XYZ file of N, CA and C in Angstrom:
615
model
N -9.335 37.454 2.156
C -9.328 36.097 1.653
C -9.514 35.085 2.769
N -9.607 33.834 2.378
C -9.810 32.763 3.345
C -8.571 32.598 4.212
N -8.787 32.294 5.494
C -7.690 32.030 6.419
C -7.740 30.569 6.822
N -6.588 29.949 6.865
C -6.494 28.543 7.221
C -5.682 28.398 8.498
N -6.127 27.536 9.370
C -5.451 27.291 10.635
C -5.055 25.826 10.713
N -3.896 25.553 11.257
C -3.467 24.181 11.504
C -4.197 23.672 12.747
N -5.066 22.700 12.550
C -5.886 22.152 13.631
C -5.193 20.971 14.308
N -4.476 20.177 13.535
C -3.882 18.952 14.081
C -2.645 18.565 13.288
N -1.784 17.786 13.920
C -0.559 17.302 13.290
C -0.422 15.805 13.561
N -0.101 15.059 12.522
C 0.190 13.636 12.676
C 1.686 13.404 12.589
N 2.280 12.919 13.648
C 3.727 12.707 13.709
C 4.016 11.218 13.898
N 4.952 10.688 13.098
C 5.292 9.283 13.287
C 5.960 8.641 12.097
N 5.666 9.138 10.863
C 6.352 8.586 9.697
C 7.828 8.972 9.741
N 8.672 8.112 9.214
C 10.117 8.350 9.237
C 10.656 8.788 7.881
N 9.760 8.957 6.904
C 10.162 9.421 5.578
C 9.021 10.254 5.004
N 9.202 10.735 3.787
C 8.209 11.599 3.149
C 6.835 10.939 3.104
N 5.796 11.743 3.339
C 4.413 11.275 3.248
C 3.850 11.744 1.906
N 3.590 10.798 1.022
C 3.160 11.138 -0.327
C 1.703 10.862 -0.615
N 0.972 10.308 0.347
C -0.417 9.936 0.091
C -1.252 10.122 1.351
N -2.472 10.648 1.177
C -3.392 10.788 2.308
C -4.823 10.726 1.798
N -5.706 10.165 2.601
C -7.129 10.108 2.268
C -7.929 10.227 3.558
N -9.133 10.780 3.446
C -10.012 10.985 4.600
C -11.183 10.026 4.536
N -11.730 9.705 5.704
C -12.951 8.897 5.757
C -14.073 9.639 5.031
N -14.972 8.885 4.420
C -15.991 9.476 3.549
C -17.253 9.901 4.300
N -17.606 9.172 5.353
C -18.928 9.355 5.950
C -18.941 10.371 7.076
N -18.073 10.223 8.056
C -18.138 11.080 9.238
C -16.879 11.913 9.461
N -15.883 11.760 8.606
C -14.638 12.483 8.813
C -13.954 12.102 10.107
N -14.057 10.831 10.481
C -13.561 10.392 11.792
C -12.129 9.895 11.760
N -11.568 9.659 10.565
C -10.195 9.175 10.490
C -9.542 9.628 9.190
N -8.216 9.574 9.185
C -7.428 9.807 7.979
C -6.439 8.662 7.849
N -6.054 8.360 6.627
C -5.041 7.335 6.392
C -3.923 7.953 5.570
N -2.680 7.624 5.906
C -1.531 8.185 5.203
C -0.622 7.061 4.734
N 0.073 7.317 3.640
C 1.055 6.378 3.111
C 2.362 7.098 2.873
N 3.477 6.418 3.096
C 4.773 7.094 3.131
C 5.848 6.331 2.373
N 6.946 7.032 2.109
C 8.125 6.388 1.541
C 8.802 5.459 2.550
N 8.369 5.499 3.817
C 8.890 4.536 4.798
C 8.194 3.186 4.681
N 7.333 3.044 3.646
C 6.631 1.795 3.309
C 5.497 1.469 4.281
N 5.173 2.371 5.203
C 4.084 2.123 6.141
C 2.853 2.939 5.797
N 1.730 2.432 6.269
C 0.450 3.102 6.182
C -0.057 3.288 7.612
N -0.505 4.492 7.929
C -0.994 4.783 9.273
C -2.440 5.245 9.208
N -3.228 4.809 10.191
C -4.593 5.293 10.337
C -4.654 6.174 11.580
N -5.099 7.410 11.389
C -5.131 8.430 12.437
C -6.571 8.734 12.834
N -6.835 8.811 14.113
C -8.154 9.227 14.588
C -8.250 10.749 14.543
N -9.358 11.262 14.005
C -9.580 12.707 13.931
C -10.550 13.202 15.000
N -10.970 12.307 15.892
C -11.984 12.687 16.882
C -11.504 13.782 17.824
N -10.191 13.816 18.066
C -9.654 14.815 18.996
C -9.699 16.225 18.421
N -10.006 16.368 17.134
C -10.059 17.702 16.523
C -11.406 18.379 16.739
N -12.397 17.649 17.232
C -13.754 18.201 17.365
C -13.815 19.402 18.300
N -12.979 19.405 19.330
C -13.050 20.459 20.346
C -12.081 21.608 20.080
N -11.342 21.543 18.974
C -10.380 22.593 18.673
C -11.091 23.908 18.399
N -10.553 25.002 18.921
C -11.088 26.339 18.681
C -9.967 27.251 18.213
N -10.316 28.284 17.484
C -9.320 29.222 16.978
C -8.502 29.792 18.138
N -7.200 29.765 17.969
C -6.301 30.214 19.030
C -5.661 29.059 19.778
N -6.269 27.870 19.703
C -5.698 26.691 20.352
C -4.456 26.220 19.597
N -3.574 25.518 20.305
C -2.449 24.859 19.663
C -2.949 23.660 18.851
N -2.254 23.295 17.775
C -2.667 22.118 17.005
C -2.683 20.861 17.880
N -3.690 20.038 17.665
C -3.825 18.769 18.374
C -2.867 17.754 17.751
N -2.251 16.920 18.584
C -1.439 15.820 18.055
C -2.342 14.615 17.820
N -2.426 14.170 16.579
C -3.346 13.090 16.229
C -2.855 11.750 16.771
N -3.734 10.987 17.397
C -3.364 9.636 17.824
C -3.410 8.657 16.647
N -2.454 7.724 16.634
C -2.401 6.687 15.594
C -3.162 5.466 16.084
N -4.145 5.035 15.312
C -4.886 3.824 15.691
C -4.066 2.576 15.382
N -3.396 2.556 14.210
C -2.483 1.458 13.899
C -1.537 1.877 12.780
N -0.431 1.155 12.703
C 0.567 1.315 11.640
C 0.788 -0.041 10.992
N 0.760 -0.061 9.671
C 1.016 -1.292 8.932
C 2.233 -1.124 8.031
N 3.172 -2.068 8.095
C 4.226 -2.134 7.093
C 3.586 -2.729 5.846
N 3.128 -1.852 4.961
C 2.167 -2.253 3.939
C 2.800 -2.730 2.635
N 3.941 -2.171 2.273
C 4.558 -2.473 0.979
C 6.067 -2.581 1.121
N 6.701 -3.040 0.040
C 8.156 -3.181 0.019
C 8.864 -1.927 -0.488
N 8.098 -1.024 -1.119
C 8.663 0.230 -1.635
C 7.691 1.376 -1.304
N 8.018 2.576 -1.781
C 7.225 3.775 -1.496
C 5.740 3.538 -1.742
N 4.899 4.082 -0.860
C 3.456 4.099 -1.064
C 3.098 5.411 -1.752
N 2.520 5.319 -2.946
C 2.219 6.497 -3.752
C 0.799 7.004 -3.599
N -0.126 6.137 -3.191
C -1.535 6.526 -3.186
C -2.313 5.662 -2.197
N -3.325 6.264 -1.558
C -4.267 5.537 -0.698
C -5.666 6.073 -0.965
N -6.661 5.249 -0.722
C -8.047 5.692 -0.867
C -8.923 4.922 0.110
N -10.056 5.533 0.476
C -11.019 4.952 1.405
C -12.291 4.629 0.636
N -12.881 3.474 0.902
C -14.103 3.069 0.199
C -15.281 3.953 0.602
N -16.316 4.043 -0.240
C -17.460 4.903 0.063
C -18.167 4.582 1.377
N -18.078 3.331 1.862
C -18.728 2.974 3.127
C -17.775 3.014 4.324
N -16.548 3.490 4.120
C -15.540 3.633 5.183
C -15.069 2.300 5.774
N -15.320 1.196 5.093
C -14.937 -0.105 5.652
C -13.631 -0.648 5.088
N -13.196 -0.134 3.925
C -12.021 -0.672 3.251
C -11.033 0.438 2.896
N -9.766 0.057 2.826
C -8.711 0.930 2.337
C -8.025 0.240 1.171
N -7.495 1.035 0.238
C -6.649 0.494 -0.818
C -5.389 1.337 -0.881
N -4.263 0.675 -1.106
C -2.976 1.356 -1.201
C -2.275 0.928 -2.473
N -1.485 1.847 -3.061
C -0.726 1.538 -4.261
C 0.718 1.933 -4.082
N 1.640 1.146 -4.645
C 3.056 1.309 -4.321
C 3.978 1.136 -5.529
N 5.202 1.631 -5.350
C 6.248 1.411 -6.337
C 6.636 -0.065 -6.451
N 6.167 -0.906 -5.517
C 6.471 -2.343 -5.604
C 5.589 -3.074 -6.624
N 4.813 -2.311 -7.425
C 3.991 -2.800 -8.542
C 2.657 -3.394 -8.092
N 2.339 -3.317 -6.801
C 1.080 -3.883 -6.321
C 0.178 -2.820 -5.720
N -1.105 -3.157 -5.674
C -2.077 -2.444 -4.849
C -2.616 -3.457 -3.849
N -2.996 -2.993 -2.652
C -3.456 -3.906 -1.613
C -4.744 -3.389 -0.989
N -5.584 -4.351 -0.590
C -6.869 -4.026 0.030
C -6.813 -4.357 1.513
N -7.293 -3.424 2.348
C -7.195 -3.539 3.806
C -8.540 -3.296 4.467
N -8.708 -3.910 5.642
C -9.869 -3.662 6.489
C -9.596 -2.415 7.323
N -10.520 -1.445 7.312
C -10.325 -0.227 8.087
C -10.285 -0.515 9.585
N -11.153 -1.383 10.057
C -11.357 -1.569 11.498
C -10.095 -1.990 12.232
N -9.296 -2.895 11.631
C -8.111 -3.389 12.332
C -6.841 -3.381 11.479
N -6.936 -2.895 10.240
C -5.758 -2.839 9.387
C -5.332 -4.167 8.814
N -6.183 -5.161 8.864
C -5.799 -6.480 8.340
C -5.805 -6.474 6.812
N -4.867 -7.216 6.227
C -4.748 -7.323 4.774
C -5.783 -8.307 4.243
N -6.574 -7.853 3.262
C -7.604 -8.705 2.672
C -7.146 -9.351 1.367
N -6.248 -8.682 0.648
C -5.785 -9.260 -0.606
C -4.890 -8.301 -1.367
N -4.293 -8.828 -2.442
C -3.331 -8.073 -3.238
C -3.777 -8.069 -4.701
N -3.706 -6.889 -5.320
C -3.984 -6.745 -6.752
C -2.633 -6.783 -7.485
N -2.384 -7.881 -8.211
C -1.108 -8.058 -8.919
C -1.343 -8.084 -10.430
N -0.453 -7.422 -11.170
C -0.565 -7.452 -12.622
C 0.143 -6.300 -13.318
N 0.327 -5.190 -12.621
C 1.082 -4.089 -13.220
C 2.554 -4.470 -13.337
N 3.194 -3.978 -14.391
C 4.599 -4.301 -14.645
C 5.551 -3.245 -14.076
N 4.989 -2.123 -13.642
C 5.794 -1.082 -13.004
C 5.003 -0.537 -11.810
N 5.580 0.449 -11.124
C 4.957 0.964 -9.910
C 3.547 1.487 -10.120
N 2.729 1.394 -9.063
C 1.347 1.884 -9.084
C 1.336 3.315 -8.540
N 0.869 4.254 -9.366
C 0.888 5.664 -8.996
C -0.394 6.122 -8.310
N -1.524 5.530 -8.671
C -2.774 5.965 -8.031
C -3.736 4.799 -7.870
N -4.573 4.892 -6.834
C -5.622 3.905 -6.565
C -6.907 4.664 -6.246
N -8.041 4.109 -6.689
C -9.315 4.793 -6.457
C -10.458 3.780 -6.434
N -11.292 3.859 -5.384
C -12.506 3.046 -5.328
C -13.559 3.618 -6.268
N -14.310 2.719 -6.907
C -15.489 3.152 -7.655
C -16.529 3.699 -6.685
N -17.254 4.755 -7.073
C -18.304 5.283 -6.196
C -19.550 4.398 -6.133
N -19.662 3.454 -7.070
C -20.900 2.667 -7.135
C -20.678 1.158 -7.158
N -19.583 0.691 -7.737
C -19.359 -0.748 -7.892
C -18.267 -1.236 -6.946
N -18.231 -2.548 -6.744
C -17.212 -3.155 -5.890
C -15.939 -3.369 -6.692
N -15.304 -2.252 -7.073
C -14.090 -2.346 -7.860
C -13.153 -1.182 -7.558
N -11.914 -1.348 -7.969
C -10.845 -0.376 -7.733
C -10.146 -0.104 -9.053
N -9.841 1.168 -9.329
C -9.043 1.542 -10.492
C -7.624 1.858 -10.038
N -6.642 1.395 -10.811
C -5.240 1.710 -10.536
C -4.597 2.252 -11.802
N -3.622 3.131 -11.629
C -2.829 3.592 -12.767
C -1.361 3.368 -12.449
N -0.552 3.190 -13.505
C 0.796 2.668 -13.285
C 1.833 3.261 -14.232
N 3.084 3.075 -13.828
C 4.215 3.423 -14.681
C 4.319 2.567 -15.930
N 3.526 1.504 -16.013
C 3.530 0.669 -17.218
C 2.610 1.211 -18.317
N 2.095 2.441 -18.113
C 1.273 3.163 -19.097
C -0.152 2.625 -19.214
N -0.605 1.865 -18.223
C -1.974 1.341 -18.270
C -2.777 1.788 -17.053
N -4.101 1.716 -17.226
C -5.069 1.808 -16.128
C -5.743 0.450 -16.041
N -5.879 -0.070 -14.832
C -6.541 -1.360 -14.655
C -7.718 -1.220 -13.699
N -8.749 -2.019 -13.956
C -9.931 -2.086 -13.099
C -9.969 -3.474 -12.468
N -10.126 -3.506 -11.127
C -10.030 -4.753 -10.372
C -11.312 -5.026 -9.605
N -11.685 -6.294 -9.518
C -12.830 -6.709 -8.712
C -12.387 -6.862 -7.259
N -13.102 -6.217 -6.348
C -12.786 -6.317 -4.925
C -13.070 -7.723 -4.401
N -14.049 -8.394 -4.974
C -14.475 -9.700 -4.465
C -13.389 -10.762 -4.562
N -12.647 -10.780 -5.686
C -11.654 -11.848 -5.879
C -10.292 -11.327 -6.343
N -10.113 -9.997 -6.372
C -8.831 -9.362 -6.697
C -8.379 -9.618 -8.136
N -9.320 -9.977 -9.002
C -8.986 -10.215 -10.404
C -9.030 -8.912 -11.193
N -8.214 -8.840 -12.249
C -8.237 -7.690 -13.158
C -9.341 -7.923 -14.180
N -10.316 -7.026 -14.208
C -11.458 -7.205 -15.105
C -11.351 -6.352 -16.373
N -10.553 -5.287 -16.339
C -10.363 -4.432 -17.509
C -8.957 -3.853 -17.475
N -8.365 -3.683 -18.651
C -7.119 -2.941 -18.794
C -7.309 -1.908 -19.893
N -6.963 -0.654 -19.591
C -7.127 0.451 -20.532
C -5.735 0.877 -21.009
N -5.494 0.715 -22.319
C -4.196 1.015 -22.906
C -4.333 2.122 -23.933
N -3.399 3.061 -23.927
C -3.448 4.176 -24.865
C -2.457 5.269 -24.528
N -2.108 5.396 -23.240
C -1.046 6.321 -22.868
C 0.296 5.767 -23.348
N 1.246 6.671 -23.593
C 2.559 6.248 -24.063
C 3.618 6.331 -22.965
N 3.189 6.747 -21.762
C 4.124 6.846 -20.654
C 3.345 6.614 -19.360
N 4.008 6.794 -18.222
C 3.385 6.530 -16.920
C 2.027 7.223 -16.784
N 1.051 6.483 -16.260
C -0.254 7.070 -15.942
C -0.224 7.432 -14.460
N -0.273 8.731 -14.173
C -0.032 9.215 -12.822
C -1.282 9.262 -11.955
N -2.457 9.310 -12.597
C -3.685 9.326 -11.801
C -4.853 8.826 -12.634
N -5.801 8.156 -11.956
C -7.051 7.744 -12.586
C -8.189 8.007 -11.606
N -9.272 8.614 -12.095
C -10.437 8.919 -11.256
C -11.701 8.502 -11.995
N -12.762 8.245 -11.223
C -14.044 7.858 -11.810
C -14.871 9.098 -12.141
N -15.617 9.012 -13.262
C -16.524 10.073 -13.689
C -17.914 9.496 -13.907
N -18.876 10.383 -14.119
C -20.252 10.029 -14.509
C -20.787 8.846 -13.703
N -20.780 9.022 -12.373
C -21.301 8.006 -11.446
C -20.664 6.636 -11.678
N -19.363 6.641 -11.915
C -18.631 5.393 -12.022
C -18.678 4.721 -13.373
N -19.278 5.370 -14.386
C -19.380 4.755 -15.708
C -18.161 5.021 -16.587
N -17.376 6.052 -16.212
C -16.187 6.387 -16.986
C -14.999 6.598 -16.058
N -13.802 6.556 -16.642
C -12.557 6.838 -15.926
C -11.802 7.911 -16.684
N -11.256 8.876 -15.955
C -10.345 9.854 -16.543
C -8.951 9.542 -16.038
N -7.976 9.584 -16.939
C -6.589 9.281 -16.563
C -5.668 10.390 -17.053
N -4.607 10.642 -16.283
C -3.622 11.658 -16.679
C -2.240 11.034 -16.651
N -1.372 11.484 -17.584
C -0.093 10.799 -17.704
C 1.103 11.684 -17.938
N 2.271 11.055 -17.867
C 3.529 11.726 -18.152
C 3.651 12.102 -19.621
N 2.775 11.547 -20.462
C 2.782 11.892 -21.885
C 2.066 13.211 -22.158
N 1.593 13.898 -21.091
C 0.918 15.175 -21.253
C -0.543 15.067 -21.637
N -1.079 13.851 -21.627
C -2.453 13.624 -22.070
C -3.395 13.342 -20.906
N -4.640 13.785 -21.074
C -5.749 13.340 -20.227
C -6.682 12.545 -21.127
N -7.028 11.341 -20.715
C -7.906 10.483 -21.519
C -9.164 10.134 -20.732
N -10.275 10.072 -21.449
C -11.564 9.676 -20.870
C -11.950 8.329 -21.460
N -12.222 7.365 -20.560
C -12.530 5.995 -20.979
C -13.945 5.616 -20.550
N -14.676 4.965 -21.438
C -15.961 4.375 -21.062
C -15.703 2.940 -20.620
N -16.051 2.626 -19.376
C -15.687 1.333 -18.791
C -16.339 0.171 -19.525
N -17.609 0.299 -19.844
C -18.348 -0.829 -20.428
C -17.739 -1.293 -21.746
N -17.265 -0.342 -22.553
C -16.767 -0.683 -23.889
C -15.241 -0.696 -23.991
N -14.545 -0.266 -22.914
C -13.075 -0.139 -22.935
C -12.598 0.947 -23.902
N -13.491 1.772 -24.394
C -13.157 2.737 -25.435
C -12.655 4.050 -24.842
N -11.604 4.593 -25.448
C -11.163 5.949 -25.123
C -12.027 6.905 -25.938
N -12.900 7.659 -25.269
C -13.874 8.504 -25.971
C -13.383 9.936 -26.137
N -12.306 10.308 -25.446
C -11.757 11.653 -25.600
C -10.307 11.673 -25.143
N -9.505 12.466 -25.847
C -8.119 12.712 -25.448
C -7.898 14.213 -25.425
N -7.502 14.728 -24.261
C -7.248 16.159 -24.087
C -5.741 16.347 -24.134
N -5.265 17.099 -25.150
C -3.834 17.110 -25.425
C -3.226 18.505 -25.430
N -3.785 19.426 -24.652
C -3.267 20.788 -24.663
C -2.058 20.999 -23.750
N -1.797 20.041 -22.851
C -0.612 20.159 -22.005
C 0.642 19.788 -22.795
N 1.757 20.453 -22.477
C 3.027 20.140 -23.136
C 3.975 19.385 -22.212
N 3.596 19.271 -20.944
C 4.373 18.506 -19.973
C 3.448 17.498 -19.310
N 4.006 16.669 -18.424
C 3.209 15.635 -17.765
C 2.073 16.244 -16.962
N 0.946 15.531 -16.905
C -0.211 15.927 -16.099
C -0.165 15.094 -14.836
N 0.170 15.719 -13.718
C 0.500 14.993 -12.510
C -0.686 14.541 -11.686
N -0.407 13.969 -10.536
C -1.458 13.399 -9.683
C -2.360 14.451 -9.052
N -2.057 15.748 -9.240
C -2.881 16.790 -8.641
C -4.164 17.046 -9.425
N -4.263 16.540 -10.671
C -5.427 16.879 -11.477
C -6.684 16.238 -10.908
N -7.813 16.951 -11.046
C -9.096 16.402 -10.631
C -10.211 17.047 -11.423
N -11.338 16.342 -11.553
C -12.523 16.873 -12.219
C -13.475 17.375 -11.142
N -14.035 18.571 -11.367
C -14.922 19.184 -10.387
C -16.372 18.903 -10.749
């Protein structure tokens, strides 16, 4: 079977790390979010020279941001590697500049914690899912909520884009997976074979 080796370790968070995302274009950095309310950007360049048998490399931190007031549940990197988005139990999602970690704006509107954040693969927008049982779509340009998808009866733990950004799939504590068409706000399918919550690990291949 496949063998996996630990190539590098990132040390510095003071609490559980619940979120991580990798750069999309060159694999040059990773971003992590933690229950210590901070977000860290790690350089992966030092891993290029690692060879089997070497000790794991200690990843250097480019910057640390005290990003939220409560646990960070999710982070994502934009398709062009220029932006980061983070989602937190403090009910907000935030948009950041990758280059220096500066805060660009805040997405406000969820009534409970934000469980997942995801950039659209094609449009300048972000999808969030929340403990308030909704999925929201936000414009990156002005941080406004442009769509709200309602239909889950409990926390929505993850939302991902499908069909080149034309649809969203969401999974929830109600045991349901729902497929939404963005243009019409319509739920076009509900997958209900699970008897327990469908957690943040689900993904479409």
